[in-house]
Each structure stands twice: as C-alpha cells, then as structure tokens.
Short mmCIF file of C-alpha atoms in Angstrom, two decimals:
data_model
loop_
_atom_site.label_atom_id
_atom_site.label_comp_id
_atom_site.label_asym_id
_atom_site.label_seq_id
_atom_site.Cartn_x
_atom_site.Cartn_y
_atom_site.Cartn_z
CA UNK R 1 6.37 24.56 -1.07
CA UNK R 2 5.48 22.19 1.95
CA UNK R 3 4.62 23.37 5.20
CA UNK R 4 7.49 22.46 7.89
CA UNK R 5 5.58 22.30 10.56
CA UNK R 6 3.11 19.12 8.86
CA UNK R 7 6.25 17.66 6.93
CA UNK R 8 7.67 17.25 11.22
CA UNK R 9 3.87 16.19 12.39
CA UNK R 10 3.48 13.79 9.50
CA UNK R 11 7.37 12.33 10.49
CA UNK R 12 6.40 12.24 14.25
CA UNK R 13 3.16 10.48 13.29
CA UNK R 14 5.15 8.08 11.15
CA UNK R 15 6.84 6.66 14.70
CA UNK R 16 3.71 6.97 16.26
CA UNK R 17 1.19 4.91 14.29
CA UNK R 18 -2.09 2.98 16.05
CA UNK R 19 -1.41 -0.76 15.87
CA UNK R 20 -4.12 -0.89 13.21
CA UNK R 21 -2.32 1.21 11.15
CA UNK R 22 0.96 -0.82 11.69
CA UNK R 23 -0.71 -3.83 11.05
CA UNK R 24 -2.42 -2.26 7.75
CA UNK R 25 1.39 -1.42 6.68
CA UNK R 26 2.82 -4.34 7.12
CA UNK R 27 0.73 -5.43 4.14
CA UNK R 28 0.68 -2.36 2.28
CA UNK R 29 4.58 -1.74 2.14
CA UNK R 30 7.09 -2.11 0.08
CA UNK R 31 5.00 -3.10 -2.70
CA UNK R 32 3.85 -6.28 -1.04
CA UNK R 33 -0.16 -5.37 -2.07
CA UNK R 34 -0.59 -5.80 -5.78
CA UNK R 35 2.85 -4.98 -6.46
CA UNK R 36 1.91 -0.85 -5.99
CA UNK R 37 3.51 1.45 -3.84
CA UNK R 38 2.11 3.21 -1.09
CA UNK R 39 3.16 5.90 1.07
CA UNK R 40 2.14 6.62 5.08
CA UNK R 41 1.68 9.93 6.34
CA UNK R 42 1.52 11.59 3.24
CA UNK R 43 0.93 15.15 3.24
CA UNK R 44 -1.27 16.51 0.49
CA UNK R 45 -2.14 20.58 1.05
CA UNK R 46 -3.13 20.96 4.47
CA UNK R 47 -4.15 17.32 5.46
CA UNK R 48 -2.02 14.66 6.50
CA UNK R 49 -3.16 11.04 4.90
CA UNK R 50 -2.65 7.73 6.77
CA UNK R 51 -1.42 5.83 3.21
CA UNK R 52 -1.67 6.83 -0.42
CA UNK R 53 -1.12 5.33 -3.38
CA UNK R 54 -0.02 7.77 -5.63
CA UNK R 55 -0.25 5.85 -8.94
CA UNK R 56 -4.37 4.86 -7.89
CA UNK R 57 -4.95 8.49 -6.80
CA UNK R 58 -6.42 6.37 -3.72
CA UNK R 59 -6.33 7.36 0.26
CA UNK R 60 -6.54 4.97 2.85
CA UNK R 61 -7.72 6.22 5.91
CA UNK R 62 -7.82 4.46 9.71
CA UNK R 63 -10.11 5.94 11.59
CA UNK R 64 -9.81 5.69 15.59
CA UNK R 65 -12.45 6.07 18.64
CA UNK R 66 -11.78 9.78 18.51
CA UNK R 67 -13.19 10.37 14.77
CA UNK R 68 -16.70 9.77 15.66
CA UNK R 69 -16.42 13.14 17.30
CA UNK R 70 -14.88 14.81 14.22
CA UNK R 71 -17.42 14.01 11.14
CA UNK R 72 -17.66 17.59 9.20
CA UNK R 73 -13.90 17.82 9.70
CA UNK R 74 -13.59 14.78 8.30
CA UNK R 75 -16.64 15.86 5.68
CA UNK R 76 -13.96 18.49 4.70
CA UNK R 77 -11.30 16.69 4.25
CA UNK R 78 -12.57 14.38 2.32
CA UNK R 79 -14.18 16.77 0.03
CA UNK R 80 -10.76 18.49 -0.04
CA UNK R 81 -8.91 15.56 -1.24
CA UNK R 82 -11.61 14.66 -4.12
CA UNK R 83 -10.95 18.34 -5.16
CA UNK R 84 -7.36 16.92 -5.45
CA UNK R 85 -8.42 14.02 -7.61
CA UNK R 86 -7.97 11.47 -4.68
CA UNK R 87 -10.63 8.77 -3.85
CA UNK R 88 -10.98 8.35 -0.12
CA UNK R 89 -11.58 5.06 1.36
CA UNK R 90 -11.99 5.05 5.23
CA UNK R 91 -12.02 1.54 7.93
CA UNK R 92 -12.31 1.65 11.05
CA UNK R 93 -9.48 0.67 13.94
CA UNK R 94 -11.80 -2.21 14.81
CA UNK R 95 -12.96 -3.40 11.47
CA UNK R 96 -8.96 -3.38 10.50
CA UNK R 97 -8.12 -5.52 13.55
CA UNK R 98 -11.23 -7.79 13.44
CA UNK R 99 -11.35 -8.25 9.49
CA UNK R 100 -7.83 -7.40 8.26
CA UNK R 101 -8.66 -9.74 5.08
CA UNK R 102 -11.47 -8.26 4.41
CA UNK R 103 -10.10 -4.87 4.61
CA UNK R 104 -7.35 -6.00 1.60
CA UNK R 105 -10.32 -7.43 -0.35
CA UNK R 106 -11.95 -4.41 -0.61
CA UNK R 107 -8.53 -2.37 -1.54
CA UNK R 108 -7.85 -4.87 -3.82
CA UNK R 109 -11.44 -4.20 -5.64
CA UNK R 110 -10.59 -0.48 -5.74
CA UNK R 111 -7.32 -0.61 -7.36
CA UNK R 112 -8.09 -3.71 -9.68
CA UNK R 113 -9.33 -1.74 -12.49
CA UNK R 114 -12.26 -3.29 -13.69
CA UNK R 115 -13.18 -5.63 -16.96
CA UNK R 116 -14.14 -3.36 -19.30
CA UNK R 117 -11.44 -0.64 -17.98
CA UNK R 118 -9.40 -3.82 -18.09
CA UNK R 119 -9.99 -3.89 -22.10
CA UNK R 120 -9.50 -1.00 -22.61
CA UNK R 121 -6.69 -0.46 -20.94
CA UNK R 122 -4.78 -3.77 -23.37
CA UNK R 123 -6.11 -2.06 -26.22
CA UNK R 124 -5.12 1.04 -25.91
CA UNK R 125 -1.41 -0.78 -25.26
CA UNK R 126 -1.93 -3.43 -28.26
CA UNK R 127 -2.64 -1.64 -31.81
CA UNK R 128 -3.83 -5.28 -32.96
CA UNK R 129 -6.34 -5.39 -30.76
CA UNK R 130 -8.41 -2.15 -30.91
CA UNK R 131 -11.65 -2.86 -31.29
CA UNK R 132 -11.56 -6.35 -32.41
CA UNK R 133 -15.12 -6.55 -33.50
CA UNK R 134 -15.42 -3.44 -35.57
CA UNK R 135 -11.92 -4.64 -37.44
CA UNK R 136 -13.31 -7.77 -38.70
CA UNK R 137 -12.63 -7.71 -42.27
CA UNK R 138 -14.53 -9.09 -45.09
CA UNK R 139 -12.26 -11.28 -47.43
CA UNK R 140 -13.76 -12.81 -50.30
CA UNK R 141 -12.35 -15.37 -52.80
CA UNK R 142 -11.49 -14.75 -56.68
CA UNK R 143 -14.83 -16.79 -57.65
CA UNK R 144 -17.58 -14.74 -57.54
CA UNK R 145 -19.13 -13.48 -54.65
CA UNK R 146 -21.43 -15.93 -53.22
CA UNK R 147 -22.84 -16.22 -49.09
CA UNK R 148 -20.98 -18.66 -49.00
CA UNK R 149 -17.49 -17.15 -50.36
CA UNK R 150 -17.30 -14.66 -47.58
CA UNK R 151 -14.98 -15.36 -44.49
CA UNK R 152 -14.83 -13.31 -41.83
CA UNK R 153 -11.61 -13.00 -40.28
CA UNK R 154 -10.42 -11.00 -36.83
CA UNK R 155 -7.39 -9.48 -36.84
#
C-alpha cells in the first residue's frame, strides 16, 4: 500500500511545479510526445518522480539550483529506481528553459527503440517475417538440378 503522507506531497507538488517542469509538461501530456503517456509526480516506493512513463520504464527528472547540494541523495535514488527497473534521465532547470528542443530530442532517442530492437520487435509481431534470411528457401525446377535451376526465394 502507498504511503499517505507522499501520495498528499506528490498532489501538493503537482500544483506546485517549477516553470521548467510546466513547460516540460506541456509537451509531455496527454500523449502529445510520441503518442506515450506520461505521468508527473509519480510516486514509486519512497521517491517521488517528476514524470514517468510507465510503458518505457523511463524517469524524467528536472533538477533545480538546490540539487547541486544533494548528489549522494540523488546517487540513491537513482540507484533505487534502477533496482525498480526504471532508467533515469536527469536535465537541468536551465538546460530545459534554454534548450527545450533539445531536451525532447534526446527523450525522443530514449524511447525510440532502436533499429535492430526495431526488427525485432516487427518480427516478433509478423510470423512471415522471422528471420527473413535464414527462411530463404531453395526451390528447384523438375529438370535436373543444375546452378542454374536453383532460385532462391524469401518468404
């Protein structure tokens, strides 16, 4: 069961986010970035996450002025939520107000899976296209079997 007491914090931190973090919501919402939805102030055991996206495992964390004093509580954190099978990506207040784009660029090359995943991924979903190489088949005509007879067709 949830704590009450961070369920209320994350809620009252909800109504009270930076204007970074509003501005990083206003793209993340509603699944306006790559069609995926994301959460703010999520709790996850005794941590409270800026946004999550549940179905990338991912964490997106905003980090303020006041974090610079707070590194091996953030080291723990961190390491906490990769226990939890969460990746962890952190920006800065500034670097999401000066380079907003460039913040979504890199989110969007974390959660775009990548070529071969990509692959992998459609043939795993597609039966007919497992491992189109190694399916090739071998069909040769009635005449005897020549070099030349043999076609090599992918399925």
């Amino acid at each position: 069961m949830r704590n009450q007491s961070s369920l209320a914090n994350a809620k009252r931190l909800r109504t009270e986010m930076t204007v970074a973090e509003i501005r990083l919501w206003h793209h993340l919402r509603a699944g306006r970035f790559d069609n995926r939805k994301f959460r703010r102030q999520t709790v996850i055991g005794p941590y409270i996450a800026d946004f999550t996206c549940r179905a990338a495992m991912l964490v997106v964390e905003i980090d303020g002025d006041s974090h610079a004093m707070q590194v091996p509580y953030d080291a723990r954190r961190t390491a906490f939520l990769e226990e939890q099978g969460w990746r962890v990506i952190r920006f800065t207040n500034a670097g999401v107000m000066r380079n907003l784009e460039g913040v979504l660029q890199q989110l969007q090359s974390l959660l775009s899976p990548s070529p071969l995943k990509r692959e992998r991924a459609y043939s795993q979903s597609n039966p007919r296209s497992r491992n189109r190489a190694a399916t090739a088949q071998c069909i040769a005509t009635p005449r005897a079997i020549t070099r030349s007879s043999i076609v090599i067709r992918v399925l």
